[in-house]
Tab-separated table of C-alpha atoms in Angstrom:
chain	number	residue	atom	x	y	z
V	68	UNK	CA	9.852	-63.029	-13.970
V	69	UNK	CA	7.369	-61.443	-11.665
V	70	UNK	CA	10.189	-59.962	-9.561
V	71	UNK	CA	11.880	-58.680	-12.670
V	72	UNK	CA	8.705	-56.945	-13.777
V	73	UNK	CA	8.248	-55.348	-10.358
V	74	UNK	CA	11.858	-54.197	-10.325
V	75	UNK	CA	11.531	-52.735	-13.794
V	76	UNK	CA	8.358	-50.945	-12.786
V	77	UNK	CA	10.090	-49.486	-9.722
V	78	UNK	CA	12.977	-48.236	-11.786
V	79	UNK	CA	10.594	-46.734	-14.295
V	80	UNK	CA	8.653	-44.959	-11.571
V	81	UNK	CA	11.868	-43.805	-9.990
V	82	UNK	CA	13.108	-42.436	-13.296
V	83	UNK	CA	9.799	-40.739	-13.918
V	84	UNK	CA	9.793	-39.064	-10.501
V	85	UNK	CA	13.440	-38.159	-10.793
V	86	UNK	CA	13.001	-36.538	-14.174
V	87	UNK	CA	9.960	-34.708	-12.922
V	88	UNK	CA	11.856	-33.316	-9.958
V	89	UNK	CA	14.774	-32.332	-12.141
V	90	UNK	CA	12.486	-30.478	-14.473
V	91	UNK	CA	10.757	-28.733	-11.592
V	92	UNK	CA	14.109	-27.726	-10.134
V	93	UNK	CA	15.347	-26.388	-13.435
V	94	UNK	CA	12.048	-24.454	-13.815
V	95	UNK	CA	12.600	-22.836	-10.416
V	96	UNK	CA	16.140	-21.974	-11.418
V	97	UNK	CA	14.957	-20.531	-14.740
V	98	UNK	CA	14.152	-17.089	-13.298
V	99	UNK	CA	15.278	-14.214	-15.498
V	100	UNK	CA	19.036	-13.853	-15.216
V	101	UNK	CA	21.286	-10.983	-16.194
V	102	UNK	CA	24.974	-11.753	-16.569
V	103	UNK	CA	24.569	-14.627	-14.172
V	104	UNK	CA	22.686	-12.553	-11.586
V	105	UNK	CA	19.039	-13.185	-10.793
V	106	UNK	CA	16.659	-10.299	-11.367
V	107	UNK	CA	15.229	-10.998	-7.976
V	108	UNK	CA	18.348	-10.210	-6.003
V	109	UNK	CA	21.855	-8.948	-6.395
V	110	UNK	CA	23.244	-6.406	-8.782
V	111	UNK	CA	21.791	-6.179	-12.230
V	112	UNK	CA	21.504	-3.335	-14.710
V	113	UNK	CA	18.489	-2.333	-16.770
V	114	UNK	CA	20.660	-1.839	-19.823
V	115	UNK	CA	21.592	-5.524	-19.845
V	116	UNK	CA	18.033	-6.818	-19.824
V	117	UNK	CA	15.362	-7.835	-22.293
V	118	UNK	CA	12.541	-5.362	-22.198
V	119	UNK	CA	8.856	-4.888	-22.864
V	120	UNK	CA	6.261	-2.174	-22.388
V	121	UNK	CA	3.106	-1.561	-20.412
V	122	UNK	CA	0.245	0.415	-21.830
V	123	UNK	CA	-3.005	1.131	-20.104
V	124	UNK	CA	-6.373	2.759	-20.197
V	125	UNK	CA	-7.565	4.772	-17.231
V	126	UNK	CA	-11.162	5.103	-16.136
V	127	UNK	CA	-12.480	7.374	-13.424
V	128	UNK	CA	-15.641	6.948	-11.361
V	129	UNK	CA	-17.712	8.928	-10.852
V	130	UNK	CA	-15.847	11.710	-12.661
V	131	UNK	CA	-12.317	12.490	-13.788
V	132	UNK	CA	-9.966	14.805	-11.953
V	133	UNK	CA	-7.743	17.298	-13.705
V	134	UNK	CA	-4.998	16.831	-11.158
V	135	UNK	CA	-1.785	15.032	-12.142
V	136	UNK	CA	-1.410	11.368	-11.377
V	137	UNK	CA	1.591	9.044	-11.600
V	138	UNK	CA	1.318	5.420	-12.695
V	139	UNK	CA	4.415	3.438	-11.733
V	140	UNK	CA	5.734	-0.114	-11.505
V	141	UNK	CA	7.415	-1.840	-8.588
V	142	UNK	CA	9.271	-5.046	-9.374
V	143	UNK	CA	8.105	-8.009	-7.225
V	144	UNK	CA	8.687	-11.725	-6.778
V	145	UNK	CA	6.197	-14.545	-7.264
V	146	UNK	CA	4.587	-13.712	-3.910
V	147	UNK	CA	4.285	-10.039	-4.915
V	148	UNK	CA	6.925	-8.900	-2.451
V	149	UNK	CA	9.150	-6.060	-3.660
V	150	UNK	CA	12.599	-7.154	-4.793
V	151	UNK	CA	15.687	-5.329	-5.895
V	152	UNK	CA	14.781	-2.859	-8.609
V	153	UNK	CA	18.168	-3.041	-10.351
V	154	UNK	CA	20.480	-0.291	-11.548
V	155	UNK	CA	19.196	2.185	-14.059
V	156	UNK	CA	20.143	5.400	-15.717
V	157	UNK	CA	18.878	8.503	-13.969
V	158	UNK	CA	17.498	11.453	-15.906
V	159	UNK	CA	19.291	14.750	-16.152
V	160	UNK	CA	19.321	17.052	-13.164
V	161	UNK	CA	16.114	19.016	-12.573
V	162	UNK	CA	16.655	22.718	-11.922
V	163	UNK	CA	14.100	24.389	-9.667
V	164	UNK	CA	14.218	28.163	-9.714
V	165	UNK	CA	13.023	30.492	-6.954
V	166	UNK	CA	12.568	33.907	-8.505
V	167	UNK	CA	9.680	35.872	-7.056
V	168	UNK	CA	9.620	33.637	-3.967
V	169	UNK	CA	8.079	30.791	-5.980
V	170	UNK	CA	9.399	27.371	-6.875
V	171	UNK	CA	9.474	26.849	-10.639
V	172	UNK	CA	8.426	24.162	-11.312
V	173	UNK	CA	6.319	23.786	-8.188
V	174	UNK	CA	5.362	20.215	-9.103
V	175	UNK	CA	7.601	17.537	-10.590
V	176	UNK	CA	7.957	13.799	-10.849
V	177	UNK	CA	11.487	12.641	-10.180
V	178	UNK	CA	13.237	9.316	-9.960
V	179	UNK	CA	15.328	7.904	-7.138
V	180	UNK	CA	18.926	8.883	-7.746
V	181	UNK	CA	17.989	11.975	-9.740
V	182	UNK	CA	19.589	15.245	-8.730
V	183	UNK	CA	17.566	18.382	-8.103
V	184	UNK	CA	19.264	21.771	-8.105
V	185	UNK	CA	17.514	24.583	-6.262
V	186	UNK	CA	18.742	27.830	-7.742
V	187	UNK	CA	18.204	31.228	-6.147
V	188	UNK	CA	17.787	33.246	-9.331
V	189	UNK	CA	16.293	36.316	-7.692
V	190	UNK	CA	17.367	39.498	-9.416
V	191	UNK	CA	17.898	41.164	-6.034
V	192	UNK	CA	19.808	40.117	-2.909
V	193	UNK	CA	17.016	38.033	-1.428
V	194	UNK	CA	17.830	34.870	0.470
V	195	UNK	CA	15.746	31.703	0.346
V	196	UNK	CA	15.654	28.453	2.240
V	197	UNK	CA	14.621	24.990	1.067
V	198	UNK	CA	13.341	22.238	3.300
V	199	UNK	CA	11.427	19.030	2.675
V	200	UNK	CA	8.690	17.225	4.564
V	201	UNK	CA	7.500	13.775	3.602
V	202	UNK	CA	9.477	10.772	2.485
V	203	UNK	CA	12.520	12.845	3.418
V	204	UNK	CA	12.572	15.450	6.178
V	205	UNK	CA	15.570	17.632	5.464
V	206	UNK	CA	16.751	21.237	5.583
V	207	UNK	CA	19.037	22.288	2.727
V	208	UNK	CA	19.904	25.567	4.445
V	209	UNK	CA	19.841	29.205	3.437
V	210	UNK	CA	21.272	30.391	0.196
V	211	UNK	CA	21.726	33.848	-1.167
V	212	UNK	CA	21.131	35.300	-4.620
V	213	UNK	CA	22.928	33.320	-7.355
V	214	UNK	CA	23.706	30.449	-4.997
V	215	UNK	CA	22.321	26.988	-5.558
V	216	UNK	CA	22.023	23.740	-3.630
V	217	UNK	CA	21.805	20.271	-5.149
V	218	UNK	CA	20.088	17.309	-3.550
V	219	UNK	CA	19.613	13.694	-4.622
V	220	UNK	CA	16.433	11.916	-3.561
V	221	UNK	CA	17.165	8.321	-2.623
V	222	UNK	CA	13.753	7.254	-1.281
V	223	UNK	CA	10.600	6.964	-3.362
V	224	UNK	CA	7.412	8.686	-2.280
V	225	UNK	CA	6.008	12.181	-2.072
V	226	UNK	CA	7.709	15.169	-0.539
V	227	UNK	CA	6.522	18.731	0.016
V	228	UNK	CA	9.040	21.504	-0.536
V	229	UNK	CA	8.973	24.831	1.312
V	230	UNK	CA	10.909	27.975	2.104
V	231	UNK	CA	10.901	28.740	5.831
V	232	UNK	CA	11.294	32.456	5.158
V	233	UNK	CA	8.523	33.153	2.676
V	234	UNK	CA	4.825	32.369	2.887
V	235	UNK	CA	3.201	30.276	0.151
V	236	UNK	CA	6.591	29.349	-1.323
V	237	UNK	CA	5.659	25.702	-1.651
V	238	UNK	CA	6.025	22.795	-4.016
V	239	UNK	CA	5.367	19.089	-4.249
V	240	UNK	CA	7.446	16.314	-5.779
V	241	UNK	CA	6.812	12.629	-6.315
V	242	UNK	CA	9.906	10.429	-6.441
V	243	UNK	CA	9.290	7.302	-8.494
V	244	UNK	CA	11.297	4.219	-7.513
V	245	UNK	CA	12.580	3.537	-11.072
V	246	UNK	CA	12.235	4.863	-14.636
V	247	UNK	CA	9.132	2.705	-15.054
V	248	UNK	CA	6.524	5.370	-14.557
V	249	UNK	CA	4.198	7.606	-16.510
V	250	UNK	CA	2.863	11.031	-15.579
V	251	UNK	CA	-0.833	11.357	-16.439
V	252	UNK	CA	-2.080	14.919	-16.715
V	253	UNK	CA	-5.570	16.408	-16.776
V	254	UNK	CA	-7.829	13.371	-16.665
V	255	UNK	CA	-5.686	11.468	-19.137
V	256	UNK	CA	-7.310	8.300	-20.431
V	257	UNK	CA	-4.201	6.326	-21.318
V	258	UNK	CA	-0.505	5.884	-20.597
V	259	UNK	CA	2.483	3.922	-21.854
V	260	UNK	CA	5.629	2.898	-20.008
V	261	UNK	CA	8.416	1.726	-22.303
V	262	UNK	CA	11.750	0.038	-21.708
V	263	UNK	CA	10.684	-2.079	-18.741
V	264	UNK	CA	12.895	-5.109	-17.894
V	265	UNK	CA	10.967	-8.335	-18.297
V	266	UNK	CA	9.455	-9.726	-15.134
V	267	UNK	CA	6.654	-9.328	-12.646
V	268	UNK	CA	5.522	-5.969	-11.306
V	269	UNK	CA	2.864	-4.358	-9.173
V	270	UNK	CA	1.322	-1.304	-10.810
V	271	UNK	CA	0.558	1.529	-8.413
V	272	UNK	CA	-0.836	5.033	-8.671
V	273	UNK	CA	-0.080	8.254	-6.845
V	274	UNK	CA	-2.275	11.355	-7.071
V	275	UNK	CA	-1.134	14.903	-6.455
V	276	UNK	CA	-4.553	15.500	-4.895
V	277	UNK	CA	-6.102	12.299	-3.637
V	278	UNK	CA	-9.629	12.044	-5.041
V	279	UNK	CA	-9.760	8.299	-5.771
V	280	UNK	CA	-8.568	5.172	-4.043
V	281	UNK	CA	-5.021	4.588	-5.253
V	282	UNK	CA	-4.297	1.376	-7.113
V	283	UNK	CA	-1.846	-0.636	-5.027
V	284	UNK	CA	-2.015	-4.277	-6.137
V	285	UNK	CA	-2.438	-4.621	-9.902
V	286	UNK	CA	-0.081	-7.391	-11.052
V	287	UNK	CA	1.583	-6.882	-14.419
V	288	UNK	CA	3.824	-9.359	-16.266
V	289	UNK	CA	6.214	-7.774	-18.740
V	290	UNK	CA	7.456	-9.977	-21.594
V	291	UNK	CA	10.250	-9.490	-24.081
V	292	UNK	CA	9.328	-7.267	-26.994
V	293	UNK	CA	5.660	-7.184	-26.027
V	294	UNK	CA	3.292	-4.536	-24.735
V	295	UNK	CA	1.236	-5.650	-21.775
V	296	UNK	CA	-2.142	-3.967	-21.679
V	297	UNK	CA	-3.802	-3.080	-18.376
V	298	UNK	CA	-6.923	-1.289	-17.242
V	299	UNK	CA	-6.520	1.147	-14.357
V	300	UNK	CA	-9.793	1.947	-12.626
V	301	UNK	CA	-9.760	4.991	-10.365
V	302	UNK	CA	-12.754	4.698	-8.077
V	303	UNK	CA	-14.250	6.164	-4.958
P	171	UNK	CA	1.223	62.469	45.984
P	172	UNK	CA	2.618	63.185	42.567
P	173	UNK	CA	5.204	60.415	42.968
P	174	UNK	CA	2.423	57.971	44.009
P	175	UNK	CA	0.401	58.833	40.926
P	176	UNK	CA	3.493	58.444	38.791
P	177	UNK	CA	4.257	55.093	40.376
P	178	UNK	CA	0.702	53.902	39.791
P	179	UNK	CA	0.946	55.039	36.161
P	180	UNK	CA	4.210	53.152	35.666
P	181	UNK	CA	2.759	49.985	37.186
P	182	UNK	CA	-0.378	50.247	35.002
P	183	UNK	CA	1.680	50.676	31.845
P	184	UNK	CA	3.869	47.691	32.811
P	185	UNK	CA	0.839	45.479	33.382
P	186	UNK	CA	-0.718	46.580	30.096
P	187	UNK	CA	2.532	45.875	28.292
P	188	UNK	CA	2.742	42.287	29.530
P	189	UNK	CA	1.250	39.511	27.342
P	190	UNK	CA	-2.021	38.636	29.028
P	191	UNK	CA	-2.493	34.925	29.711
P	192	UNK	CA	-5.756	33.265	30.622
P	193	UNK	CA	-6.243	32.105	34.190
P	194	UNK	CA	-6.826	28.381	34.060
P	195	UNK	CA	-8.565	26.792	37.022
P	196	UNK	CA	-6.307	24.873	39.344
P	197	UNK	CA	-6.693	21.082	39.107
P	198	UNK	CA	-9.023	19.410	41.565
P	199	UNK	CA	-7.771	16.300	43.417
P	200	UNK	CA	-9.431	13.931	40.925
P	201	UNK	CA	-8.358	15.510	37.655
P	202	UNK	CA	-5.181	16.061	35.716
P	203	UNK	CA	-4.406	18.921	33.339
P	204	UNK	CA	-2.062	19.683	30.472
P	205	UNK	CA	-0.969	23.147	29.437
P	206	UNK	CA	0.886	23.407	26.106
P	207	UNK	CA	2.765	26.641	25.490
P	208	UNK	CA	3.508	27.267	21.834
P	209	UNK	CA	6.357	29.321	20.431
P	210	UNK	CA	7.093	29.934	16.790
P	211	UNK	CA	10.832	30.034	16.073
P	212	UNK	CA	12.175	31.236	12.722
P	213	UNK	CA	15.008	29.432	11.030
P	214	UNK	CA	18.368	30.219	12.553
P	215	UNK	CA	20.559	32.441	10.445
P	216	UNK	CA	17.773	34.271	8.601
P	217	UNK	CA	18.251	38.027	8.548
P	218	UNK	CA	15.302	40.337	8.819
P	219	UNK	CA	13.802	42.273	5.898
P	220	UNK	CA	14.800	45.830	5.226
P	221	UNK	CA	11.353	47.068	6.226
P	222	UNK	CA	7.794	45.913	6.730
P	223	UNK	CA	4.667	47.519	5.372
P	224	UNK	CA	0.974	46.762	5.456
P	225	UNK	CA	-0.452	45.695	2.113
P	226	UNK	CA	-3.284	48.114	1.387
P	227	UNK	CA	-5.374	45.444	-0.364
P	228	UNK	CA	-5.151	42.449	1.925
P	229	UNK	CA	-4.060	44.137	5.123
P	230	UNK	CA	-1.284	41.545	5.425
P	231	UNK	CA	2.138	42.587	6.588
P	232	UNK	CA	4.581	42.444	3.722
P	233	UNK	CA	8.305	42.555	4.013
P	234	UNK	CA	10.178	44.755	1.623
P	235	UNK	CA	13.371	43.119	0.527
P	236	UNK	CA	15.527	45.066	-1.857
P	237	UNK	CA	12.493	46.919	-3.140
P	238	UNK	CA	10.381	43.814	-3.659
P	239	UNK	CA	7.371	42.856	-1.595
P	240	UNK	CA	7.181	39.348	-0.243
P	241	UNK	CA	5.075	37.973	2.532
P	242	UNK	CA	7.248	36.361	5.162
P	243	UNK	CA	6.194	33.641	7.545
P	244	UNK	CA	5.209	35.301	10.829
P	245	UNK	CA	6.662	32.975	13.446
P	246	UNK	CA	5.218	35.160	16.210
P	247	UNK	CA	1.713	34.233	15.116
P	248	UNK	CA	1.541	31.016	13.137
P	249	UNK	CA	-2.069	30.398	12.180
P	250	UNK	CA	-4.120	27.206	11.984
P	251	UNK	CA	-2.211	25.362	14.691
P	252	UNK	CA	-3.868	22.160	15.882
P	253	UNK	CA	-2.974	20.500	19.186
P	254	UNK	CA	-4.246	16.963	19.671
P	255	UNK	CA	-4.192	15.149	23.016
P	256	UNK	CA	-4.589	11.381	22.747
P	257	UNK	CA	-4.208	8.466	25.100
P	258	UNK	CA	-1.161	6.297	24.413
P	259	UNK	CA	-3.395	3.217	24.607
P	260	UNK	CA	-5.574	4.654	21.852
P	261	UNK	CA	-8.740	4.667	23.925
P	262	UNK	CA	-11.097	7.579	23.316
P	263	UNK	CA	-11.033	10.547	25.626
P	264	UNK	CA	-14.627	11.366	26.419
P	265	UNK	CA	-15.685	14.943	26.244
P	266	UNK	CA	-18.892	16.422	27.583
P	267	UNK	CA	-18.852	19.293	25.136
P	268	UNK	CA	-20.289	18.731	21.653
P	269	UNK	CA	-17.422	19.371	19.257
P	270	UNK	CA	-18.594	19.916	15.720
P	271	UNK	CA	-16.272	21.133	12.989
P	272	UNK	CA	-17.526	23.460	10.266
P	273	UNK	CA	-15.346	23.907	7.198
P	274	UNK	CA	-16.224	26.948	5.119
P	275	UNK	CA	-16.089	26.683	1.340
P	276	UNK	CA	-15.305	29.937	-0.427
P	277	UNK	CA	-15.111	30.677	-4.160
P	278	UNK	CA	-11.463	29.630	-4.339
P	279	UNK	CA	-11.386	26.856	-1.761
P	280	UNK	CA	-11.492	26.270	1.982
P	281	UNK	CA	-11.139	28.945	4.650
P	282	UNK	CA	-8.145	27.149	6.144
P	283	UNK	CA	-5.670	24.451	5.226
P	284	UNK	CA	-5.746	22.450	8.463
P	285	UNK	CA	-8.641	21.284	10.637
P	286	UNK	CA	-9.345	18.688	13.299
P	287	UNK	CA	-12.488	16.731	14.142
P	288	UNK	CA	-13.388	14.508	17.071
P	289	UNK	CA	-14.622	11.120	15.944
P	290	UNK	CA	-17.808	9.669	17.332
P	291	UNK	CA	-19.159	12.888	18.743
P	292	UNK	CA	-18.478	15.790	16.468
P	293	UNK	CA	-20.239	16.429	13.210
P	294	UNK	CA	-18.150	17.440	10.223
P	295	UNK	CA	-20.074	20.211	8.465
P	296	UNK	CA	-19.350	21.947	5.179
P	297	UNK	CA	-20.724	25.442	4.837
P	298	UNK	CA	-20.751	26.443	1.186
P	299	UNK	CA	-20.536	30.217	0.793
P	300	UNK	CA	-19.965	30.004	-2.951
P	301	UNK	CA	-22.656	30.193	-5.618
P	302	UNK	CA	-21.933	26.713	-6.937
P	303	UNK	CA	-23.133	23.359	-5.718
P	304	UNK	CA	-20.010	21.381	-4.958
P	305	UNK	CA	-19.002	17.823	-4.218
P	306	UNK	CA	-16.493	17.548	-1.379
P	307	UNK	CA	-14.202	14.507	-1.432
P	308	UNK	CA	-12.368	13.170	1.608
P	309	UNK	CA	-9.645	10.536	1.406
P	310	UNK	CA	-7.214	8.762	3.660
P	311	UNK	CA	-4.389	6.345	2.879
P	312	UNK	CA	-6.292	3.119	3.336
P	313	UNK	CA	-9.966	3.435	2.520
P	314	UNK	CA	-11.919	4.387	-0.566
P	315	UNK	CA	-12.654	8.128	-0.655
P	316	UNK	CA	-16.064	9.321	0.454
P	317	UNK	CA	-17.851	12.567	-0.191
P	318	UNK	CA	-20.834	14.831	0.197
P	319	UNK	CA	-22.838	17.195	-1.985
P	320	UNK	CA	-23.119	20.720	-0.636
P	321	UNK	CA	-25.567	23.072	-2.293
P	322	UNK	CA	-24.710	26.670	-3.019
P	323	UNK	CA	-25.048	28.894	0.030
P	324	UNK	CA	-26.016	25.974	2.247
P	325	UNK	CA	-24.520	23.580	4.786
P	326	UNK	CA	-24.271	19.794	4.721
P	327	UNK	CA	-22.808	17.578	7.413
P	328	UNK	CA	-21.409	14.144	8.163
P	329	UNK	CA	-22.134	12.533	11.506
P	330	UNK	CA	-21.000	9.263	13.015
P	331	UNK	CA	-21.676	6.326	10.657
P	332	UNK	CA	-21.765	8.537	7.562
P	333	UNK	CA	-21.355	6.143	4.595
P	334	UNK	CA	-17.706	5.557	3.827
P	335	UNK	CA	-16.340	7.652	6.680
P	336	UNK	CA	-13.699	5.702	8.614
P	337	UNK	CA	-14.224	5.336	12.346
P	338	UNK	CA	-10.508	5.203	13.068
P	339	UNK	CA	-8.191	8.107	13.730
P	340	UNK	CA	-6.198	9.383	10.807
P	341	UNK	CA	-5.390	12.206	8.461
P	342	UNK	CA	-7.883	13.007	5.711
P	343	UNK	CA	-7.213	15.004	2.565
P	344	UNK	CA	-10.193	17.146	1.584
P	345	UNK	CA	-10.735	18.400	-1.974
P	346	UNK	CA	-13.584	19.767	-4.065
P	347	UNK	CA	-14.448	18.405	-7.496
P	348	UNK	CA	-15.516	21.787	-8.859
P	349	UNK	CA	-12.609	23.832	-7.400
P	350	UNK	CA	-9.333	22.229	-8.477
P	351	UNK	CA	-7.150	24.367	-6.215
P	352	UNK	CA	-9.073	23.548	-3.029
P	353	UNK	CA	-7.178	21.284	-0.676
P	354	UNK	CA	-7.051	20.920	3.097
P	355	UNK	CA	-6.172	18.373	5.773
P	356	UNK	CA	-8.509	17.167	8.510
P	357	UNK	CA	-6.983	15.406	11.514
P	358	UNK	CA	-9.540	12.893	12.818
P	359	UNK	CA	-9.022	11.826	16.404
P	360	UNK	CA	-10.642	10.101	19.358
P	361	UNK	CA	-8.728	12.484	21.594
P	362	UNK	CA	-9.141	16.133	22.486
P	363	UNK	CA	-8.589	19.013	20.110
P	364	UNK	CA	-7.389	22.577	20.475
P	365	UNK	CA	-7.007	24.994	17.578
P	366	UNK	CA	-5.466	28.446	17.585
P	367	UNK	CA	-2.310	30.367	16.822
P	368	UNK	CA	1.244	29.957	17.993
P	369	UNK	CA	1.075	32.859	20.444
P	370	UNK	CA	-1.552	31.078	22.518
P	371	UNK	CA	-1.627	28.184	24.952
P	372	UNK	CA	-3.542	24.944	24.580
P	373	UNK	CA	-5.232	23.830	27.786
P	374	UNK	CA	-6.794	20.441	28.493
P	375	UNK	CA	-8.444	19.772	31.831
P	376	UNK	CA	-10.488	17.114	33.577
P	377	UNK	CA	-8.136	14.322	32.486
P	378	UNK	CA	-7.729	10.844	33.951
P	379	UNK	CA	-4.307	9.676	35.050
P	380	UNK	CA	-2.236	7.955	32.453
P	381	UNK	CA	0.114	8.238	29.513
P	382	UNK	CA	-0.844	10.656	26.770
P	383	UNK	CA	0.558	11.848	23.466
P	384	UNK	CA	0.519	15.525	22.535
P	385	UNK	CA	0.724	16.236	18.805
P	386	UNK	CA	1.189	19.778	17.548
P	387	UNK	CA	0.456	20.231	13.850
P	388	UNK	CA	0.853	23.420	11.843
P	389	UNK	CA	0.802	23.917	8.069
P	390	UNK	CA	4.213	23.685	6.415
P	391	UNK	CA	5.994	22.735	9.633
P	392	UNK	CA	7.257	19.438	11.071
P	393	UNK	CA	4.777	17.773	13.428
P	394	UNK	CA	5.888	17.836	17.067
P	395	UNK	CA	4.977	14.796	19.156
P	396	UNK	CA	5.581	14.486	22.886
P	397	UNK	CA	4.585	11.858	25.419
P	398	UNK	CA	3.423	13.023	28.805
P	399	UNK	CA	2.293	11.422	32.053
P	400	UNK	CA	-0.807	12.910	33.629
P	401	UNK	CA	-1.165	12.735	37.379
P	402	UNK	CA	-4.416	13.523	39.131
P	403	UNK	CA	-4.407	16.767	41.071
P	404	UNK	CA	-1.530	18.177	39.009
P	405	UNK	CA	-1.026	20.298	35.912
P	406	UNK	CA	1.644	19.165	33.471
P	407	UNK	CA	3.170	21.759	31.200
P	408	UNK	CA	4.859	21.296	27.845
P	409	UNK	CA	6.689	23.886	25.792
P	410	UNK	CA	6.536	23.264	22.066
P	411	UNK	CA	8.557	25.113	19.475
P	412	UNK	CA	7.121	25.371	15.980
P	413	UNK	CA	10.213	25.552	13.844
P	414	UNK	CA	12.207	23.967	11.042
P	415	UNK	CA	15.399	24.181	13.125
P	416	UNK	CA	14.805	20.604	14.330
P	417	UNK	CA	14.997	19.133	10.818
P	418	UNK	CA	18.127	17.199	9.876
P	419	UNK	CA	20.553	19.350	7.915
P	420	UNK	CA	21.907	18.379	4.528
P	421	UNK	CA	25.568	17.409	4.647
């Protein structure tokens, strides 16, 4: 009888541990999946995912800047390491004109994969050149009146744009890693980023003119159909 | 006699026509030297303007292209060039001379877009020539920004151990709260600094033997970095081209 009780207890413990392990394993496997592909790796598309939003308030100390700022999300794993950001739709091509030896617009926020067309729309036969310094160092060459050159930025980060022929013909672009970004202008106090695939992200900031310490490690969890609220504190 | 006078005249004109270069002292047995010759090179394939005129307001040379006035980059005299000499091992290069940097604040911003300061020795001063008290903000990639109040028509400075100022080498962005358009870069280094234009030479003397890095930085141009070995009793020379021709070309 005693042996039977001990045996029963062992089986019960074994079952308990086994079930616990099974549950833990299935919890680990229950990462967000898209068409059988984990969000954390492999090929997945934003259009196939459940989505949420991120909205935030921005505070500045000691005083606000009127310079543009970008708030953007980088998808990460449980240890906050960047993972594959998935496939997403890119916005329409941005056209940058050069009439009067000026880039118009001279500042823009782009997205990786987005095309930029530099158009020489001078009304006289004046040649321009376009080259980049920053996350991409590249020379697009010389092009004459009515010619244009198209480039696709594949790396995220900031890039300065110049003409090697003309003085003060300069611009600056920020290339966001995905569509999950918001451009905050003129000491804006709030932002909203919609259509974000559910999951874990790090929220970061980039300033056109650095006057505050950039946010680099604010963890944000995005849930289906919900708006996650965050507070972004720009400090010195 | 007449032919001698004529010959002397020809020689004098030839000497006057040559670009004058400073005479640097020859290295002593215990010191090494570096001489950096700078050359600005325009982009290959660019044709010249139809004519050049002097703008009556600014005095700048403007190029006239198809009847329009634009200011072209003058690759013969690129301004605000900074040459930094640093030890490969990162150790400071000691300098006897006191090397302060004074950045002038004008009504619309700074008097230049690129500066360099020697850490640990040089003071970083801001001379405010505007009529407004301003707050100057400096920032690098890693640390929290720091700043300083500068009264109107006065000078304020940051020395070693100024609150918030990093003690490591780096690149600082400088802005002014009250003047949105003001922006400049300060290169902070433990090495030696030379500033000038692209038609000059940067000379560094009294150097110990060893491996050094020469960095040449100019606004709007790719940074040029070269490694050089300094030997005592010898002068090493480097030729640096300031140009966009070295950038990768789009396919």
